PDB file of N, CA and C in Angstrom:
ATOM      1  N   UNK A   1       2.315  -2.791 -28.738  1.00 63.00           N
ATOM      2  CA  UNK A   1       3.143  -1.810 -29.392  1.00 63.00           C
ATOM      3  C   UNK A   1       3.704  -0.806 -28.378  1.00 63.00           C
ATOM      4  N   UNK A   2       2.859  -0.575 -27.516  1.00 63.00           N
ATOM      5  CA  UNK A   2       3.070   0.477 -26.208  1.00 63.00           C
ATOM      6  C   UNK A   2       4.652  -0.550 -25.367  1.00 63.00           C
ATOM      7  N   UNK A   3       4.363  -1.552 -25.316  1.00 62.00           N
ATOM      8  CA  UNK A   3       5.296  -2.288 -24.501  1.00 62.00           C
ATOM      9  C   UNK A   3       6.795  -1.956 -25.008  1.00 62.00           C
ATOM     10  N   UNK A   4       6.581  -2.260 -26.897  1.00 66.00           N
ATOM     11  CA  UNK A   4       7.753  -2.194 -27.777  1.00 66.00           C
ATOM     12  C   UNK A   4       8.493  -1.209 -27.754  1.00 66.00           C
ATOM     13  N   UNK A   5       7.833  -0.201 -27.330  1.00 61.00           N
ATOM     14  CA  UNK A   5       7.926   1.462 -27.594  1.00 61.00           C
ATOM     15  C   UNK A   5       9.030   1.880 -26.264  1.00 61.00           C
ATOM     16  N   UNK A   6       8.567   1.212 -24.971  1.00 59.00           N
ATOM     17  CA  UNK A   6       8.734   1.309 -23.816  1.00 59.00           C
ATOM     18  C   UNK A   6      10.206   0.936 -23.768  1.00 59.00           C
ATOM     19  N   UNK A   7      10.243  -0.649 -24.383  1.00 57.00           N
ATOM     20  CA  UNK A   7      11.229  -1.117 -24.400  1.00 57.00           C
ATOM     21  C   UNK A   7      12.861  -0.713 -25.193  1.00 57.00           C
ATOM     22  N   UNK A   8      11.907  -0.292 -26.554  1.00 64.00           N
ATOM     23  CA  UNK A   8      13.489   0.205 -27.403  1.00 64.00           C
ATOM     24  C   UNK A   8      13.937   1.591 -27.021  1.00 64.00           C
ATOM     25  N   UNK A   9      13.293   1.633 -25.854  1.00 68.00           N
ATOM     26  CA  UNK A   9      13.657   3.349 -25.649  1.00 68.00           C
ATOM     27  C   UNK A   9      12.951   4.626 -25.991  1.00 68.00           C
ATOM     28  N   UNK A  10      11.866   4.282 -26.907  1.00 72.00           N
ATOM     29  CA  UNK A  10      11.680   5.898 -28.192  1.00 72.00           C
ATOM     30  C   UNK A  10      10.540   6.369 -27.018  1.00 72.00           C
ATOM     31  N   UNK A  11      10.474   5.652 -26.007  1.00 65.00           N
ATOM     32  CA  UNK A  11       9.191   6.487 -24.815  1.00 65.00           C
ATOM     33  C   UNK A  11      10.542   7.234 -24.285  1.00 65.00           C
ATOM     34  N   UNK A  12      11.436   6.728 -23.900  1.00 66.00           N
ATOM     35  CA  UNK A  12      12.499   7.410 -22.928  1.00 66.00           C
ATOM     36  C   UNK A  12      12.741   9.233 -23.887  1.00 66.00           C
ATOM     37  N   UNK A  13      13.288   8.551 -25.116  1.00 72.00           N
ATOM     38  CA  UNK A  13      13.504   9.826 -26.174  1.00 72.00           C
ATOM     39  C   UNK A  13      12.911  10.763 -26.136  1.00 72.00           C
ATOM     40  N   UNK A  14      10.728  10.166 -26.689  1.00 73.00           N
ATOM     41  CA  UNK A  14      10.279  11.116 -26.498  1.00 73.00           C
ATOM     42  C   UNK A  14      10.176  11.880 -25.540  1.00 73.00           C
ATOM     43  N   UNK A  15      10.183  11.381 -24.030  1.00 68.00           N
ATOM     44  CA  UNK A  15       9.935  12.616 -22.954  1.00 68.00           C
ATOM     45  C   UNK A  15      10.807  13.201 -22.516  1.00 68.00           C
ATOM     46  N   UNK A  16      12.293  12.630 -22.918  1.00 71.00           N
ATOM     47  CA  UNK A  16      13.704  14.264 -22.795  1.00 71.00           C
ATOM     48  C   UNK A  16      13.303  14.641 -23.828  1.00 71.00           C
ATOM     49  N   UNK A  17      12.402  15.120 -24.937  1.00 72.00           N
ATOM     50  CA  UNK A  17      12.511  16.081 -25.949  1.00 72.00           C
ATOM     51  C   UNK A  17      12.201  16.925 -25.252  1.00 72.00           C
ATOM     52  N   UNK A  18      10.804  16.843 -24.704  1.00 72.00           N
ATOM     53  CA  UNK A  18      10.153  18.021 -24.259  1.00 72.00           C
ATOM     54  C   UNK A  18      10.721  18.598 -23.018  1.00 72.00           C
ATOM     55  N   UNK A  19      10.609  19.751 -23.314  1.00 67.00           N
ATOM     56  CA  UNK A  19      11.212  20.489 -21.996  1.00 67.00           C
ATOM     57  C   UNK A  19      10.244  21.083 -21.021  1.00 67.00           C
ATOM     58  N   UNK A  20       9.043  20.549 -21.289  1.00 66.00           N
ATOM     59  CA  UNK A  20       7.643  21.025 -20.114  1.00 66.00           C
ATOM     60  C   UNK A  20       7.633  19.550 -19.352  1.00 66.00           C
ATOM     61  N   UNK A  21       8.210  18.705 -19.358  1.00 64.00           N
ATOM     62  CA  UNK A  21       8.426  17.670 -18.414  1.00 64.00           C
ATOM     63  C   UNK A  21       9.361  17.425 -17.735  1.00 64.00           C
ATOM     64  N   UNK A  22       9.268  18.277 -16.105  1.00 63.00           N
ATOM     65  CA  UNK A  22      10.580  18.569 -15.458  1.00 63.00           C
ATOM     66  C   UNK A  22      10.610  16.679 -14.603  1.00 63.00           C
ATOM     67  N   UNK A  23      12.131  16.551 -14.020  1.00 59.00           N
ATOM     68  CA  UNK A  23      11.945  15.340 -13.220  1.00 59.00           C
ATOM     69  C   UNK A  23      10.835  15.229 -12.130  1.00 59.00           C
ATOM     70  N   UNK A  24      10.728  16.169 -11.915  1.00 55.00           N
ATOM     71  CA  UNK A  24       9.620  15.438 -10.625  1.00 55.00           C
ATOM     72  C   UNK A  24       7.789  15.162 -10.944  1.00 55.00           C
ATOM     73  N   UNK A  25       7.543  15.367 -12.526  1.00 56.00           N
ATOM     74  CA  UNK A  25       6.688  14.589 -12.872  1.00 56.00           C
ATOM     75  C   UNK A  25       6.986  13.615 -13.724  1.00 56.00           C
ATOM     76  N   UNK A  26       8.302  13.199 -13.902  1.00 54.00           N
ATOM     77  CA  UNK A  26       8.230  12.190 -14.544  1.00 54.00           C
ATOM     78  C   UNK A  26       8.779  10.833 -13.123  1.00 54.00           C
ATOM     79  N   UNK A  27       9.340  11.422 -12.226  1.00 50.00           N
ATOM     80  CA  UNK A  27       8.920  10.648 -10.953  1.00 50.00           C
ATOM     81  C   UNK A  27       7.936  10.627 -10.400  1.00 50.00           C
ATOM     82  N   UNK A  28       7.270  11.515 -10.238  1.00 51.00           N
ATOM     83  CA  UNK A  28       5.648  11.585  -9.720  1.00 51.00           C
ATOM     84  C   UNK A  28       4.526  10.225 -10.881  1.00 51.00           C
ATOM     85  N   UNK A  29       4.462  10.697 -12.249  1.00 48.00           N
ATOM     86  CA  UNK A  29       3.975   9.754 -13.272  1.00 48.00           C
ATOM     87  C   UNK A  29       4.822   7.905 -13.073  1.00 48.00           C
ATOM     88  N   UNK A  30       5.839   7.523 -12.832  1.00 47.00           N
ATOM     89  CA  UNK A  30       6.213   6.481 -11.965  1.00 47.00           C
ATOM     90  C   UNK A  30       5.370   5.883 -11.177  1.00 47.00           C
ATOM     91  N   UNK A  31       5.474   6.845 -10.086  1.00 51.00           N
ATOM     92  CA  UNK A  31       5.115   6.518  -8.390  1.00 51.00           C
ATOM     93  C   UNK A  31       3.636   6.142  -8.760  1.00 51.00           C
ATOM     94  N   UNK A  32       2.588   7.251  -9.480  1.00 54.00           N
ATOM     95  CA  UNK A  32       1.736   6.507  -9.570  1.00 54.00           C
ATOM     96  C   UNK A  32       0.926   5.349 -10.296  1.00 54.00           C
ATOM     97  N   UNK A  33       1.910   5.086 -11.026  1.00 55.00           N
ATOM     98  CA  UNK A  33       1.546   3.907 -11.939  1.00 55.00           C
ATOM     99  C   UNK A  33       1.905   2.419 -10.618  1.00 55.00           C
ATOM    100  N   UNK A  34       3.011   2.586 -10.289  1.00 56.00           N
ATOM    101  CA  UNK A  34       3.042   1.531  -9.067  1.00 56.00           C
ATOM    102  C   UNK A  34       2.056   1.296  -7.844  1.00 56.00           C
ATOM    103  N   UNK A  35       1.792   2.608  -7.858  1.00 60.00           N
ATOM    104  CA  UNK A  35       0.814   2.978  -6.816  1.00 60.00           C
ATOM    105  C   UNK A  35      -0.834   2.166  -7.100  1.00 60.00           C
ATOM    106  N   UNK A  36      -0.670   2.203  -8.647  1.00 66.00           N
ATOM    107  CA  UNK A  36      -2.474   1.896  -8.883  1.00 66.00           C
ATOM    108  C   UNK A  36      -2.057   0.370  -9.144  1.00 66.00           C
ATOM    109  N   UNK A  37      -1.206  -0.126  -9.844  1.00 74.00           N
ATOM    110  CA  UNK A  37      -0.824  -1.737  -9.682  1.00 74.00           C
ATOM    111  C   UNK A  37      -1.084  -2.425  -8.394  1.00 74.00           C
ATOM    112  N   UNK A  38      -0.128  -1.853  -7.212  1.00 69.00           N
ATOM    113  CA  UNK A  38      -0.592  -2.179  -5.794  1.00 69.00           C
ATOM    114  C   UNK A  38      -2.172  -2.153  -5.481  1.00 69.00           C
ATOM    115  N   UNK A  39      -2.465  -0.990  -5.324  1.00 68.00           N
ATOM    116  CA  UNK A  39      -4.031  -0.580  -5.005  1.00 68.00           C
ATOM    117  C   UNK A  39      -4.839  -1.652  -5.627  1.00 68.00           C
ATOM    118  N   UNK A  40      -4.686  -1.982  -6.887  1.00 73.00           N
ATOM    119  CA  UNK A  40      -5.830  -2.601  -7.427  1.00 73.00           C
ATOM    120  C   UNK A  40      -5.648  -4.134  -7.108  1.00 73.00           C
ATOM    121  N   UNK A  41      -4.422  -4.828  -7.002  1.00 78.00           N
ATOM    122  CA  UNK A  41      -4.192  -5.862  -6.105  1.00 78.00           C
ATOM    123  C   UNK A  41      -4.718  -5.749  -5.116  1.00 78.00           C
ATOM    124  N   UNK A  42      -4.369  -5.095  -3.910  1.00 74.00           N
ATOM    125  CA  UNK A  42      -5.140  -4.721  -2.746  1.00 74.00           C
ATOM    126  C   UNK A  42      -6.686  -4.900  -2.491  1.00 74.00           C
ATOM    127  N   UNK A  43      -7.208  -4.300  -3.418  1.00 71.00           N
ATOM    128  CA  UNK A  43      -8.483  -4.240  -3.312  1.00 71.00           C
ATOM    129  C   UNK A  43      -9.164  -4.993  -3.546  1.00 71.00           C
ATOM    130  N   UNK A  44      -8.140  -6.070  -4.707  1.00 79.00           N
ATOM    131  CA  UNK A  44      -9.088  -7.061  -4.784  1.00 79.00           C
ATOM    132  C   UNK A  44      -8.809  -8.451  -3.482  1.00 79.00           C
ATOM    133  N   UNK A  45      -7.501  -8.238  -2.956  1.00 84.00           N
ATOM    134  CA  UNK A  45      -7.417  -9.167  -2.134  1.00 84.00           C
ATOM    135  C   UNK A  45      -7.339  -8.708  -0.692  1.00 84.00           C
ATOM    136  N   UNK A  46      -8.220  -7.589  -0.042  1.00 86.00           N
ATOM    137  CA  UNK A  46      -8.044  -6.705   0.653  1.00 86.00           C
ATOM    138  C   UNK A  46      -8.460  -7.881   2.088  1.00 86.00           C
ATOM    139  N   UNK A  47      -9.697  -8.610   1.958  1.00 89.00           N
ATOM    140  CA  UNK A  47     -10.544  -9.201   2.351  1.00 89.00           C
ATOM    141  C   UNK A  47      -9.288 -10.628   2.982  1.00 89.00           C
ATOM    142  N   UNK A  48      -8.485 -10.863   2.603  1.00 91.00           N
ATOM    143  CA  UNK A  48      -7.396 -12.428   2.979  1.00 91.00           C
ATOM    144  C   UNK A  48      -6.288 -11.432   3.907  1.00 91.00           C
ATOM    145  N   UNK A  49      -6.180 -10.116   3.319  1.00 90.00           N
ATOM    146  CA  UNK A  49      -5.418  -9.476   4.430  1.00 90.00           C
ATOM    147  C   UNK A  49      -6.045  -9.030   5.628  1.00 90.00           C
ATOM    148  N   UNK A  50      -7.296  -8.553   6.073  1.00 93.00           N
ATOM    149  CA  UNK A  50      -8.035  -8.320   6.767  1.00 93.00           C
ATOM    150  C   UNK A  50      -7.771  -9.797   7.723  1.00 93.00           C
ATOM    151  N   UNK A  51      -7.980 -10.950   7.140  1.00 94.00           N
ATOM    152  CA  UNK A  51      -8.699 -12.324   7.853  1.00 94.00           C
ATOM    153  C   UNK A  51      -7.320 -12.881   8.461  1.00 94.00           C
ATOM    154  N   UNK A  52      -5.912 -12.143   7.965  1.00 93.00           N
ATOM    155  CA  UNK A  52      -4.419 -12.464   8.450  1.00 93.00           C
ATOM    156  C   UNK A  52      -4.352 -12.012   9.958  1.00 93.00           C
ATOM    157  N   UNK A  53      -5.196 -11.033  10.142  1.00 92.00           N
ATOM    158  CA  UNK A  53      -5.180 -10.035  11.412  1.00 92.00           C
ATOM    159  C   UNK A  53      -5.561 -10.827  12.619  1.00 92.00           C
ATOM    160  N   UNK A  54      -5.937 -12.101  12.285  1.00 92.00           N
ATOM    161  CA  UNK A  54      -6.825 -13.458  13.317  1.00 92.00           C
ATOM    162  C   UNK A  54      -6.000 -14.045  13.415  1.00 92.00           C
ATOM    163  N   UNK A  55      -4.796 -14.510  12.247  1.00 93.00           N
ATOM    164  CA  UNK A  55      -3.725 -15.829  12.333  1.00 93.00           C
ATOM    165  C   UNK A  55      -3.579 -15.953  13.889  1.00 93.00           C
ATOM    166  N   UNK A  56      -2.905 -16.888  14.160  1.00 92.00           N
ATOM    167  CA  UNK A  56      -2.740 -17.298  15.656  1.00 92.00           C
ATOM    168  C   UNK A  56      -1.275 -16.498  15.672  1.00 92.00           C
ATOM    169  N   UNK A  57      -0.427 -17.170  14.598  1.00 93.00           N
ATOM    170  CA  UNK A  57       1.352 -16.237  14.699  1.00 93.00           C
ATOM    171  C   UNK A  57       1.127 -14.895  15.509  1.00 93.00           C
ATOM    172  N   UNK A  58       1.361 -14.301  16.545  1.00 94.00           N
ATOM    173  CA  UNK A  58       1.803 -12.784  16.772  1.00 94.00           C
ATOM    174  C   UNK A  58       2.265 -12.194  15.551  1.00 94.00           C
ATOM    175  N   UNK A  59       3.356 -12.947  14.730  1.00 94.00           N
ATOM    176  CA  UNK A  59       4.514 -12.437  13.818  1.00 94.00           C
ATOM    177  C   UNK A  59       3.556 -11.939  12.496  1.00 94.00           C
ATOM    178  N   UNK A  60       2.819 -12.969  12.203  1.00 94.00           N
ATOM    179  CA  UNK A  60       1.967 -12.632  11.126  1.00 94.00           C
ATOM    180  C   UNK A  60       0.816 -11.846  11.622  1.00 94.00           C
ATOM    181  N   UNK A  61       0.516 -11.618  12.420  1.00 94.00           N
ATOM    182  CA  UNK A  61      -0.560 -10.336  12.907  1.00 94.00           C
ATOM    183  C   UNK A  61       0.143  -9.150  12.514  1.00 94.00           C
ATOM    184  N   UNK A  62       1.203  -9.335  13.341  1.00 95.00           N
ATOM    185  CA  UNK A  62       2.164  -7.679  13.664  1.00 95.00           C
ATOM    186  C   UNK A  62       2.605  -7.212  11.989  1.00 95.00           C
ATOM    187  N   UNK A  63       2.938  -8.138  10.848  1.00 93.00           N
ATOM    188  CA  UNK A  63       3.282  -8.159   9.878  1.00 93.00           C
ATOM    189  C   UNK A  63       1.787  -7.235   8.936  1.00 93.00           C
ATOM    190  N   UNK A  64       1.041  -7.865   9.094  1.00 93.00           N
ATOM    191  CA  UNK A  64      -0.072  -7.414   8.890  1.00 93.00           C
ATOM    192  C   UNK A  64      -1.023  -5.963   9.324  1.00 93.00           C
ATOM    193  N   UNK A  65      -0.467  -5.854  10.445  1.00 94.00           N
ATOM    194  CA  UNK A  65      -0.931  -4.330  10.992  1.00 94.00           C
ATOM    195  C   UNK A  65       0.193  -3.362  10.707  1.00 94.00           C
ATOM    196  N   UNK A  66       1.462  -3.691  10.353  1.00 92.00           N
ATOM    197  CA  UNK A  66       2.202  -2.966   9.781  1.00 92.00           C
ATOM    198  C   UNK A  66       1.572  -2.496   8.186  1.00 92.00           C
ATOM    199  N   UNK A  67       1.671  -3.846   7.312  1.00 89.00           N
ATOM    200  CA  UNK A  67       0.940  -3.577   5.619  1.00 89.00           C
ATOM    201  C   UNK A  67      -0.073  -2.565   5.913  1.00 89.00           C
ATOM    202  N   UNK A  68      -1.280  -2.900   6.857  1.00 91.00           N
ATOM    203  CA  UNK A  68      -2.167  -2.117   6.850  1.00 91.00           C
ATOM    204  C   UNK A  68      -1.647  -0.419   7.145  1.00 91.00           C
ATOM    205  N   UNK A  69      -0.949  -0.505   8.141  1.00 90.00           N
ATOM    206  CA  UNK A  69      -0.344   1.270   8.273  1.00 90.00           C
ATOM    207  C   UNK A  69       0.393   2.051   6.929  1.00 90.00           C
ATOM    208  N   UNK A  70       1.393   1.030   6.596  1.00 85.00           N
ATOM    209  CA  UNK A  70       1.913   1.630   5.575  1.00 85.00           C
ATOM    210  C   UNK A  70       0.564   1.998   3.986  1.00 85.00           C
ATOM    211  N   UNK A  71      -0.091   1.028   3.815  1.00 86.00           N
ATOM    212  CA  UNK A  71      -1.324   1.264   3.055  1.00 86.00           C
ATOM    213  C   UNK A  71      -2.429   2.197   3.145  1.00 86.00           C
ATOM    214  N   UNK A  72      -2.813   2.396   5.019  1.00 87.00           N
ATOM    215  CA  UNK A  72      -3.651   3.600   4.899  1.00 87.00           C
ATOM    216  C   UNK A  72      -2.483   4.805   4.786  1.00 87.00           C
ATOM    217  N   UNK A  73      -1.459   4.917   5.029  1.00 84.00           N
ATOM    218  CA  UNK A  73      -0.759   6.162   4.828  1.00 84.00           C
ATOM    219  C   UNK A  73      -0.489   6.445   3.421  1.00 84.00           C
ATOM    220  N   UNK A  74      -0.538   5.672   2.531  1.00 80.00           N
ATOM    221  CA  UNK A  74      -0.628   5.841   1.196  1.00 80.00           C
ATOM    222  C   UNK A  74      -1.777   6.082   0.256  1.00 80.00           C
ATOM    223  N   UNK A  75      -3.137   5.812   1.469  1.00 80.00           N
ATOM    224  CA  UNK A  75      -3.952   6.089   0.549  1.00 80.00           C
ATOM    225  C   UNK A  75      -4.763   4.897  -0.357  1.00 80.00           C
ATOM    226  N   UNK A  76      -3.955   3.761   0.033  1.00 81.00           N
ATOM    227  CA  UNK A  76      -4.525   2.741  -0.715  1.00 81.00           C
ATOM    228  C   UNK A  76      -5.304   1.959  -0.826  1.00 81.00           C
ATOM    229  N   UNK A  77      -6.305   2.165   0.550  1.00 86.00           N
ATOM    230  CA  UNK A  77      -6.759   0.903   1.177  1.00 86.00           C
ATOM    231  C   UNK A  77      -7.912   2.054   1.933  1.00 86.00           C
ATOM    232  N   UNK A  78      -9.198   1.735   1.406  1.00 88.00           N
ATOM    233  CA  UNK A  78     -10.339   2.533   2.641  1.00 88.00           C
ATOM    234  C   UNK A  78      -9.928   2.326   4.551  1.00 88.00           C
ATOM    235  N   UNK A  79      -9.562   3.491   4.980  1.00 91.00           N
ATOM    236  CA  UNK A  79      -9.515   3.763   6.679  1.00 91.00           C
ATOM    237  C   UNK A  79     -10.683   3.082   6.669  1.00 91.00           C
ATOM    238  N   UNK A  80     -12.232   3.286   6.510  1.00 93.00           N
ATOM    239  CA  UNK A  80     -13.058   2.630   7.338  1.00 93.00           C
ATOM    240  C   UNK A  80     -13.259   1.142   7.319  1.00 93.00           C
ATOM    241  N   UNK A  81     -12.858   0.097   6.514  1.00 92.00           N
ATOM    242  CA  UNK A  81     -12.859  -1.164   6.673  1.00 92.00           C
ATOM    243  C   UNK A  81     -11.608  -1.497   7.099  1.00 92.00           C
ATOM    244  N   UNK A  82     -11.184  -1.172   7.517  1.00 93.00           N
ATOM    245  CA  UNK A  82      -9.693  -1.800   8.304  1.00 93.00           C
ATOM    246  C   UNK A  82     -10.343  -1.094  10.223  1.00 93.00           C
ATOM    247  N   UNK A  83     -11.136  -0.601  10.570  1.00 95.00           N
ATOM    248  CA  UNK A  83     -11.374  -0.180  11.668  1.00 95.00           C
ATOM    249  C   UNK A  83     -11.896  -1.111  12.840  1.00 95.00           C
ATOM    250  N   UNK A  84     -12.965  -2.140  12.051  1.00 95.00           N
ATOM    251  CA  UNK A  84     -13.646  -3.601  12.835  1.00 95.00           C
ATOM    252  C   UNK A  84     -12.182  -4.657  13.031  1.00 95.00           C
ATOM    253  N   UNK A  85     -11.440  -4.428  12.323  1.00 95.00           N
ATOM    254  CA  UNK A  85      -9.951  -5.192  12.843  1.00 95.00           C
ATOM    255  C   UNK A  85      -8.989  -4.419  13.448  1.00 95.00           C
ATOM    256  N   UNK A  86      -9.176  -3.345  12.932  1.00 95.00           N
ATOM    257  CA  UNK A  86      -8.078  -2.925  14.067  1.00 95.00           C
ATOM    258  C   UNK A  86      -8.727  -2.817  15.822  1.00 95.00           C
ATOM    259  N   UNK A  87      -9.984  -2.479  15.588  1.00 95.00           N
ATOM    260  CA  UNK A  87     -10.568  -2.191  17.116  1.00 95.00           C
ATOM    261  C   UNK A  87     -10.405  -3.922  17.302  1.00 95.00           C
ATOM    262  N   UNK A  88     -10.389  -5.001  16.961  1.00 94.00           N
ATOM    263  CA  UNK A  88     -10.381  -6.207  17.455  1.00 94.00           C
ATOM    264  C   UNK A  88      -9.290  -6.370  17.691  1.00 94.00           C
ATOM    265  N   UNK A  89      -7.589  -5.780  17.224  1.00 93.00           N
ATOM    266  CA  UNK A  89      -6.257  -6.372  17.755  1.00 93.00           C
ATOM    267  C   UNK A  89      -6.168  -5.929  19.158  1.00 93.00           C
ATOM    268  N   UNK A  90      -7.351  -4.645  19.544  1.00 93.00           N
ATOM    269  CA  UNK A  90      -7.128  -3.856  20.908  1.00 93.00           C
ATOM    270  C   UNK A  90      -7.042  -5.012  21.823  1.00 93.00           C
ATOM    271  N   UNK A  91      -7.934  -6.456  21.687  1.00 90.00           N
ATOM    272  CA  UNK A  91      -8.136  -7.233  22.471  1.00 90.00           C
ATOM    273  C   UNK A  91      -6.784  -8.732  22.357  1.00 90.00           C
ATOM    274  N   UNK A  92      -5.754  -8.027  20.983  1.00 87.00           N
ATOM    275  CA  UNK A  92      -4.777  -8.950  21.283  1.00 87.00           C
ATOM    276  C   UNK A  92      -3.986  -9.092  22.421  1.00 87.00           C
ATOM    277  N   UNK A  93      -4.383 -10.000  23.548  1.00 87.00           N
ATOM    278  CA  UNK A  93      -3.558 -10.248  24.862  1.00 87.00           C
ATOM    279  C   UNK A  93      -2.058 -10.674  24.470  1.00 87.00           C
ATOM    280  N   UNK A  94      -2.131 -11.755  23.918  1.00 86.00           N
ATOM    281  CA  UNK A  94      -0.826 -12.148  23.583  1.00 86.00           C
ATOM    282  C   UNK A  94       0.183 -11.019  23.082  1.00 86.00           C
ATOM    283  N   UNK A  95       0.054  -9.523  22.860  1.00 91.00           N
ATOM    284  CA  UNK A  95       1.072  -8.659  22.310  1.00 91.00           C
ATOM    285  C   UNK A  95       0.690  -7.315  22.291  1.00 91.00           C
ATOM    286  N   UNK A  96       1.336  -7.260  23.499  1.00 92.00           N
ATOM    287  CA  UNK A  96       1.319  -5.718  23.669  1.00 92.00           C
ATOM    288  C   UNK A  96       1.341  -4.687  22.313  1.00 92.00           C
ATOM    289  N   UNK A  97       2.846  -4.955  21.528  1.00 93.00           N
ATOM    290  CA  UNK A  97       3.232  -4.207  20.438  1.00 93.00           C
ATOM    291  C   UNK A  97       2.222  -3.806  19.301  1.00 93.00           C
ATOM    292  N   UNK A  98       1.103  -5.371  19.224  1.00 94.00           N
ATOM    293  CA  UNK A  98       0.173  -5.283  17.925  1.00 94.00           C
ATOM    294  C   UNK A  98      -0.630  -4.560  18.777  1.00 94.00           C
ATOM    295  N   UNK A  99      -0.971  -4.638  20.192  1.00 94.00           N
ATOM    296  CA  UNK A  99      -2.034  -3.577  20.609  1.00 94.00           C
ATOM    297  C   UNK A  99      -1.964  -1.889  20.436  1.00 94.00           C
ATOM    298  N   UNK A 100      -0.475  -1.710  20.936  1.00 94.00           N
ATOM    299  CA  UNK A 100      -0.211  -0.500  20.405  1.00 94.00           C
ATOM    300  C   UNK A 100      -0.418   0.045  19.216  1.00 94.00           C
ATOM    301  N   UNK A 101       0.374  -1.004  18.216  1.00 94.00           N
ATOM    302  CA  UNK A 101      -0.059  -0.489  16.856  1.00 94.00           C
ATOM    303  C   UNK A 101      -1.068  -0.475  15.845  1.00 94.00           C
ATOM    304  N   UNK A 102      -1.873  -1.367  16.353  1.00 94.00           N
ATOM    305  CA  UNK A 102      -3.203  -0.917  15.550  1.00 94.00           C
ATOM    306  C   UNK A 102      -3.777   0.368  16.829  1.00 94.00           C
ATOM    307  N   UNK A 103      -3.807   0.650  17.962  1.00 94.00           N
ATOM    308  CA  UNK A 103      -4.439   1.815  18.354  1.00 94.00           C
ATOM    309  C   UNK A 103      -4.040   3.042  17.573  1.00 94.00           C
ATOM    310  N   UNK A 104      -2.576   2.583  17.459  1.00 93.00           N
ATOM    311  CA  UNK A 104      -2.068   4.069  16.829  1.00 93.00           C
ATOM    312  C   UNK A 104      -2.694   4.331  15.235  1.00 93.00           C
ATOM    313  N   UNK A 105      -3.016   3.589  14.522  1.00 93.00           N
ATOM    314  CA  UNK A 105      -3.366   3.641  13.319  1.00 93.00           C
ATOM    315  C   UNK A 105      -5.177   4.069  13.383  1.00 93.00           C
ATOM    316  N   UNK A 106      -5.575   3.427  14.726  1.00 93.00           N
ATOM    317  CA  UNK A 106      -7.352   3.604  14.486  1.00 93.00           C
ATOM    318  C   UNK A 106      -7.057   5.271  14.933  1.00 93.00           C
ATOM    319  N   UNK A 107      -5.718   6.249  16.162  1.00 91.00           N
ATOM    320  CA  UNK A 107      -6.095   7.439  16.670  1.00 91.00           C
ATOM    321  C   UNK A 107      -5.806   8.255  15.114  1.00 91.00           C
ATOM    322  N   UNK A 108      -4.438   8.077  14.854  1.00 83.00           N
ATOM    323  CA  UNK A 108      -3.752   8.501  13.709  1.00 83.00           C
ATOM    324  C   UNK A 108      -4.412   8.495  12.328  1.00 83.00           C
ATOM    325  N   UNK A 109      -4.208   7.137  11.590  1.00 67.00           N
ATOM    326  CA  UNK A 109      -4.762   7.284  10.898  1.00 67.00           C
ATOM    327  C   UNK A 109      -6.448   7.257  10.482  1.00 67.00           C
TER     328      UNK A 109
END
């Protein structure tokens, strides 16, 4: 019924009635509904992204230590289990770039 509601509009209606709901919580109430969809994906498949950080690809490493930055900067993803992989890309020879960027994420974030 919540879906129906969503859909024909009468959620949209009800929240321009009220005038104690300025835009930036009804963008804020958005952001975090996407936010906990992601997260809870994440968390449950946190463990296959972690084990990507080994692939042999450079491309899919570097791809991967990126997700991870953008995720701890959001908050989405525990800093301390992403730390035993990031201190292990320190030893990626093959790529300077992934070395840099997981250091920057273990000083930073």
């Amino acid at each position: 019924s919540e879906e129906r509601r969503i859909e024909s509009g009468e959620a949209k209606e009800e929240m321009d009635m009220k005038e104690s709901i300025t835009t930036s919580v009804k963008i804020s109430g958005d952001q975090d509904g996407d936010s906990t969809l992601v997260g809870g994906v994440l968390t449950q498949h946190s463990s296959r992204l972690y084990k990507l950080t080994t692939n042999t690809s450079p491309a899919i490493r570097h791809a991967c230590v990126e997700l991870i930055g953008h995720l701890l900067r959001q908050g989405l993803i525990n800093p301390m289990e992403t730390v035993p992989y990031l201190l292990a890309l320190q030893g990626d020879v093959g790529s300077p770039l992934i070395r840099q960027l997981a250091l920057k994420l273990l000083i930073k974030e």
